[in-house]
């Protein structure tokens, strides 16, 4: 719900609505652009949003300032227009300049070269666009409006200003238009598609109290959640605002906003600050303030703004978005070249550190050498340094063991299990042994695992780390593994594979680990803890 | 020259001396020692081949002699943390072994080939492997020097946590993994040789069974001159102290410079001594270079003479009364000490590690405290006593050359050639994450294949 709007804006809207209805009845009338009835020109156009087009230009004084209109741009459109007029030295005495708002379904398109606006109700007089058509951007139009508004002597300048400042308007940088001495900046917008965003910035308003914030990203508008807005001291603004010491204690703000944000929406940010009197002011933001959580900054960066995020009312939505995004990312893999089809595969998830990856391949080759029959090998790496080494390592495996070798990349090798089903499908594997990234099984663990891989046991067997408490790998059938994932999705945090440990049989021996699990992430652990019960550990 | 060989060894000939570098490319101690042994074996009429790893970019500089082979490797494909070579390097090495029929392999260092190449060959049923250790690379990732990072303190024992503290960017887990890889790989080796007892003790402490280790000093490659008697003490007006080798802080030349500053302040000392620094100044820090230039300009008794030809080393040493070895790391068996003895000169050295072992304090030379320029100045002043010098000269040992080195190696090779030579029980030190299981399995794997 938006705060109450200024009365002038509401009045203008009702006037325009009435004119638009009248214009709809005029659509059937023929339009004749007789040159004697040319009443002026449209010099610039800014299409603010569907239904709202702003114009500047000049018009004969006798044309009036409010009318139903019919536009002609290859076809006819009904609309309504309100003008505010001012004197301009370059115009003849019977004309004055205007800024105006056009309520219409018409929007200038790429094909638009000329547009005629017939002024109702007679539709005899008309104004037309200059050639070539001059399209204006929001900030440019606002600056022009701010410059001329004090000059206007006729028409609804206050109402137009109200419309420009209304909650429906996303004209950037309306502080100059409003006349209010409001300054604001945003330090950071941490956006999470599927959830919304967190906004962190400051605002100095000497006369009005900030009650709410909204952000527009591309065409998406997000509003601060009730109760999520809080204020912070910003003593660093003291030098910039020496006469406003009373505002500095709560000049900083943080807010959480939700909305159906898509990844492609994270552009053209505009902040709207709502005040207790119902007015609002927009601020154009630098695109660099928008950072995508989980991409440019880790998810746990949100904890900087809401240290008790897991206890906030919006956490369930946040956690769901994180989980969905992580699951999609973790499930993605890419095959390099073609994969030899084989029933039994050793899938070695290579660690990101190039030396560790080399050692993994060395150990794999050592343990496979001389085994008969040989399983096939798949090497999986992240798209970092280890990826660059993949072809060399595959050659090593083939040379040292004679085993066929397939290659894959995935996003995060510390969490491989969501990507495994697709990998297993492309390999045609019926049974598999997977060795986790950074896990280095000892000879007994290799031997035991390979024996099980080449056997027919249906049950899950796991390799554990030296401390016995961390998953280092597993041997299973592809069918049982897929069935398990259908009922219990692995965690997206550091405990990604821990649920497999459960009651599974242990392979003899142990694995050394260069790291225990993925990088610890408090946020992902909270997200996992908030996951709906789904069977959990086996 | 002929020699009677153990029948078991005879069956394994020719011997392959496998070096991580070729002396025509670089002149490090390990490759010089390996080539000296090769020359000694040939002088004794023992069938032998010399196989050196050569970086591909340096291929044009290679100058191979008779029965010498090169394995060309790509340095960029080598992993320096775990010391892993690539598959192509091992393939080339196996090809040369097949071609030459060599079945007794003596590795001098495993670098460039990789610990994996050494291990894989050691596991090959019809081959025997002897590894000559030249430093601590298997134990210490810090250039095999057992000197801590970044403070360069001496390290007396490698542990996962201590190594992890030296390499926090790698972490203790990787250090443990590295140690286990090397212990496992060494478990397949038949015998180890080291040029100093100090080196042996360190490896035994680390986990290699003492029964599989033997000490053989490096022979000197070049002609060993007759010792001169030196000038009579009564005739001496100036005592000359010579440093020979790379001019780097690791070799303790900065300690020597500090000692020179102290000696300048000792009454009458500047007129009685001359310190000559012979060596290559490449790759030293700018501040070190500036200090050296400043002191050689201001102290008349301190001279930097620059690089020298190896063939001239004995003559240069004989122009000195003492040879200085002020290294701040352990060293193992520095060839410069053997060269000093060959030139008939006592050695003043840091009293640690291989230096302390090779130079008996007060008998064949004098020790000073590691990194202590004041103590080195004190010892140099003491060394100018004619009686002290005469006593030390009387006990200078006689080093040996390629042939004697080869004779001693042949005894070790014969021991390694005997069946079951590597089955000498568990390692002497069981770490908390003991590699025993892997060792046992590796040996089992080897036996299963027919040895």
PDB file of N, CA and C in Angstrom, chain B residues 323-362:
ATOM      1  N   UNK B 323      89.559 -21.892   4.401  1.00  0.00           N
ATOM      2  CA  UNK B 323      88.362 -21.750   3.571  1.00  0.00           C
ATOM      3  C   UNK B 323      87.163 -21.543   4.503  1.00  0.00           C
ATOM      4  N   UNK B 324      86.320 -20.589   4.150  1.00  0.00           N
ATOM      5  CA  UNK B 324      85.178 -20.214   4.996  1.00  0.00           C
ATOM      6  C   UNK B 324      83.876 -20.809   4.443  1.00  0.00           C
ATOM      7  N   UNK B 325      83.069 -21.406   5.322  1.00  0.00           N
ATOM      8  CA  UNK B 325      81.748 -21.915   4.939  1.00  0.00           C
ATOM      9  C   UNK B 325      80.731 -21.440   5.981  1.00  0.00           C
ATOM     10  N   UNK B 326      80.238 -20.216   5.815  1.00  0.00           N
ATOM     11  CA  UNK B 326      79.383 -19.637   6.873  1.00  0.00           C
ATOM     12  C   UNK B 326      77.881 -19.854   6.656  1.00  0.00           C
ATOM     13  N   UNK B 327      77.483 -20.905   5.961  1.00  0.00           N
ATOM     14  CA  UNK B 327      76.062 -21.114   5.622  1.00  0.00           C
ATOM     15  C   UNK B 327      75.161 -21.008   6.845  1.00  0.00           C
ATOM     16  N   UNK B 328      73.973 -20.476   6.614  1.00  0.00           N
ATOM     17  CA  UNK B 328      73.016 -20.365   7.716  1.00  0.00           C
ATOM     18  C   UNK B 328      71.968 -21.469   7.657  1.00  0.00           C
ATOM     19  N   UNK B 329      72.044 -22.353   6.659  1.00  0.00           N
ATOM     20  CA  UNK B 329      71.177 -23.536   6.687  1.00  0.00           C
ATOM     21  C   UNK B 329      72.055 -24.764   6.957  1.00  0.00           C
ATOM     22  N   UNK B 330      71.424 -25.886   7.124  1.00  0.00           N
ATOM     23  CA  UNK B 330      72.125 -27.050   7.638  1.00  0.00           C
ATOM     24  C   UNK B 330      73.279 -27.508   6.743  1.00  0.00           C
ATOM     25  N   UNK B 331      73.123 -27.426   5.454  1.00  0.00           N
ATOM     26  CA  UNK B 331      74.021 -28.058   4.486  1.00  0.00           C
ATOM     27  C   UNK B 331      74.055 -29.571   4.753  1.00  0.00           C
ATOM     28  N   UNK B 332      74.596 -30.303   3.817  1.00  0.00           N
ATOM     29  CA  UNK B 332      74.671 -31.757   3.979  1.00  0.00           C
ATOM     30  C   UNK B 332      76.115 -32.198   3.905  1.00  0.00           C
ATOM     31  N   UNK B 333      76.659 -32.147   2.725  1.00  0.00           N
ATOM     32  CA  UNK B 333      78.087 -32.382   2.584  1.00  0.00           C
ATOM     33  C   UNK B 333      78.585 -31.429   1.498  1.00  0.00           C
ATOM     34  N   UNK B 334      78.830 -30.199   1.878  1.00  0.00           N
ATOM     35  CA  UNK B 334      79.194 -29.221   0.852  1.00  0.00           C
ATOM     36  C   UNK B 334      80.483 -29.633   0.134  1.00  0.00           C
ATOM     37  N   UNK B 335      80.439 -29.591  -1.171  1.00  0.00           N
ATOM     38  CA  UNK B 335      81.602 -29.999  -1.952  1.00  0.00           C
ATOM     39  C   UNK B 335      82.779 -29.073  -1.674  1.00  0.00           C
ATOM     40  N   UNK B 336      82.490 -27.842  -1.273  1.00  0.00           N
ATOM     41  CA  UNK B 336      83.571 -26.898  -1.013  1.00  0.00           C
ATOM     42  C   UNK B 336      84.451 -27.365   0.155  1.00  0.00           C
ATOM     43  N   UNK B 337      83.865 -28.100   1.083  1.00  0.00           N
ATOM     44  CA  UNK B 337      84.673 -28.619   2.196  1.00  0.00           C
ATOM     45  C   UNK B 337      85.639 -29.695   1.682  1.00  0.00           C
ATOM     46  N   UNK B 338      85.114 -30.580   0.833  1.00  0.00           N
ATOM     47  CA  UNK B 338      86.001 -31.619   0.270  1.00  0.00           C
ATOM     48  C   UNK B 338      87.088 -30.971  -0.593  1.00  0.00           C
ATOM     49  N   UNK B 339      86.710 -29.928  -1.331  1.00  0.00           N
ATOM     50  CA  UNK B 339      87.700 -29.230  -2.161  1.00  0.00           C
ATOM     51  C   UNK B 339      88.768 -28.566  -1.291  1.00  0.00           C
ATOM     52  N   UNK B 340      88.351 -27.994  -0.175  1.00  0.00           N
ATOM     53  CA  UNK B 340      89.315 -27.364   0.737  1.00  0.00           C
ATOM     54  C   UNK B 340      90.292 -28.406   1.269  1.00  0.00           C
ATOM     55  N   UNK B 341      89.750 -29.553   1.638  1.00  0.00           N
ATOM     56  CA  UNK B 341      90.627 -30.617   2.140  1.00  0.00           C
ATOM     57  C   UNK B 341      91.578 -31.073   1.030  1.00  0.00           C
ATOM     58  N   UNK B 342      91.025 -31.183  -0.177  1.00  0.00           N
ATOM     59  CA  UNK B 342      91.868 -31.604  -1.294  1.00  0.00           C
ATOM     60  C   UNK B 342      92.992 -30.601  -1.542  1.00  0.00           C
ATOM     61  N   UNK B 343      92.706 -29.326  -1.282  1.00  0.00           N
ATOM     62  CA  UNK B 343      93.736 -28.290  -1.430  1.00  0.00           C
ATOM     63  C   UNK B 343      94.602 -28.189  -0.190  1.00  0.00           C
ATOM     64  N   UNK B 344      94.298 -28.969   0.815  1.00  0.00           N
ATOM     65  CA  UNK B 344      95.083 -28.979   2.034  1.00  0.00           C
ATOM     66  C   UNK B 344      94.827 -27.789   2.941  1.00  0.00           C
ATOM     67  N   UNK B 345      93.584 -27.334   2.986  1.00  0.00           N
ATOM     68  CA  UNK B 345      93.275 -26.170   3.801  1.00  0.00           C
ATOM     69  C   UNK B 345      92.206 -26.500   4.840  1.00  0.00           C
ATOM     70  N   UNK B 346      92.392 -26.046   6.074  1.00  0.00           N
ATOM     71  CA  UNK B 346      91.345 -26.220   7.089  1.00  0.00           C
ATOM     72  C   UNK B 346      90.152 -25.301   6.781  1.00  0.00           C
ATOM     73  N   UNK B 347      89.036 -25.643   7.392  1.00  0.00           N
ATOM     74  CA  UNK B 347      87.782 -24.944   7.078  1.00  0.00           C
ATOM     75  C   UNK B 347      87.229 -24.283   8.343  1.00  0.00           C
ATOM     76  N   UNK B 348      86.799 -23.068   8.196  1.00  0.00           N
ATOM     77  CA  UNK B 348      86.069 -22.390   9.274  1.00  0.00           C
ATOM     78  C   UNK B 348      84.599 -22.387   8.840  1.00  0.00           C
ATOM     79  N   UNK B 349      83.746 -23.029   9.644  1.00  0.00           N
ATOM     80  CA  UNK B 349      82.353 -23.198   9.200  1.00  0.00           C
ATOM     81  C   UNK B 349      81.372 -22.974  10.334  1.00  0.00           C
ATOM     82  N   UNK B 350      80.128 -22.804   9.956  1.00  0.00           N
ATOM     83  CA  UNK B 350      79.036 -22.762  10.930  1.00  0.00           C
ATOM     84  C   UNK B 350      78.946 -24.132  11.606  1.00  0.00           C
ATOM     85  N   UNK B 351      78.787 -24.139  12.912  1.00  0.00           N
ATOM     86  CA  UNK B 351      78.842 -25.415  13.639  1.00  0.00           C
ATOM     87  C   UNK B 351      77.519 -26.136  13.680  1.00  0.00           C
ATOM     88  N   UNK B 352      76.922 -26.345  12.523  1.00  0.00           N
ATOM     89  CA  UNK B 352      75.632 -27.050  12.469  1.00  0.00           C
ATOM     90  C   UNK B 352      75.645 -28.066  11.327  1.00  0.00           C
ATOM     91  N   UNK B 353      74.758 -29.055  11.437  1.00  0.00           N
ATOM     92  CA  UNK B 353      74.415 -29.950  10.338  1.00  0.00           C
ATOM     93  C   UNK B 353      75.595 -30.643   9.689  1.00  0.00           C
ATOM     94  N   UNK B 354      75.517 -30.720   8.364  1.00  0.00           N
ATOM     95  CA  UNK B 354      76.540 -31.424   7.605  1.00  0.00           C
ATOM     96  C   UNK B 354      77.902 -30.764   7.709  1.00  0.00           C
ATOM     97  N   UNK B 355      77.929 -29.468   7.914  1.00  0.00           N
ATOM     98  CA  UNK B 355      79.217 -28.775   8.046  1.00  0.00           C
ATOM     99  C   UNK B 355      79.919 -29.207   9.326  1.00  0.00           C
ATOM    100  N   UNK B 356      79.168 -29.233  10.412  1.00  0.00           N
ATOM    101  CA  UNK B 356      79.761 -29.629  11.695  1.00  0.00           C
ATOM    102  C   UNK B 356      80.234 -31.074  11.630  1.00  0.00           C
ATOM    103  N   UNK B 357      79.546 -31.882  10.849  1.00  0.00           N
ATOM    104  CA  UNK B 357      79.958 -33.285  10.728  1.00  0.00           C
ATOM    105  C   UNK B 357      81.249 -33.414   9.918  1.00  0.00           C
ATOM    106  N   UNK B 358      81.353 -32.670   8.850  1.00  0.00           N
ATOM    107  CA  UNK B 358      82.498 -32.822   7.949  1.00  0.00           C
ATOM    108  C   UNK B 358      83.738 -32.077   8.440  1.00  0.00           C
ATOM    109  N   UNK B 359      83.530 -31.069   9.258  1.00  0.00           N
ATOM    110  CA  UNK B 359      84.656 -30.297   9.787  1.00  0.00           C
ATOM    111  C   UNK B 359      84.704 -30.526  11.298  1.00  0.00           C
ATOM    112  N   UNK B 360      85.684 -31.256  11.723  1.00  0.00           N
ATOM    113  CA  UNK B 360      85.780 -31.546  13.167  1.00  0.00           C
ATOM    114  C   UNK B 360      86.379 -30.323  13.854  1.00  0.00           C
ATOM    115  N   UNK B 361      85.637 -29.795  14.788  1.00  0.00           N
ATOM    116  CA  UNK B 361      86.044 -28.549  15.441  1.00  0.00           C
ATOM    117  C   UNK B 361      87.356 -28.724  16.194  1.00  0.00           C
ATOM    118  N   UNK B 362      88.320 -27.890  15.857  1.00  0.00           N
ATOM    119  CA  UNK B 362      89.623 -27.959  16.516  1.00  0.00           C
ATOM    120  C   UNK B 362      90.520 -29.027  15.949  1.00  0.00           C
TER     121      UNK B 362
END
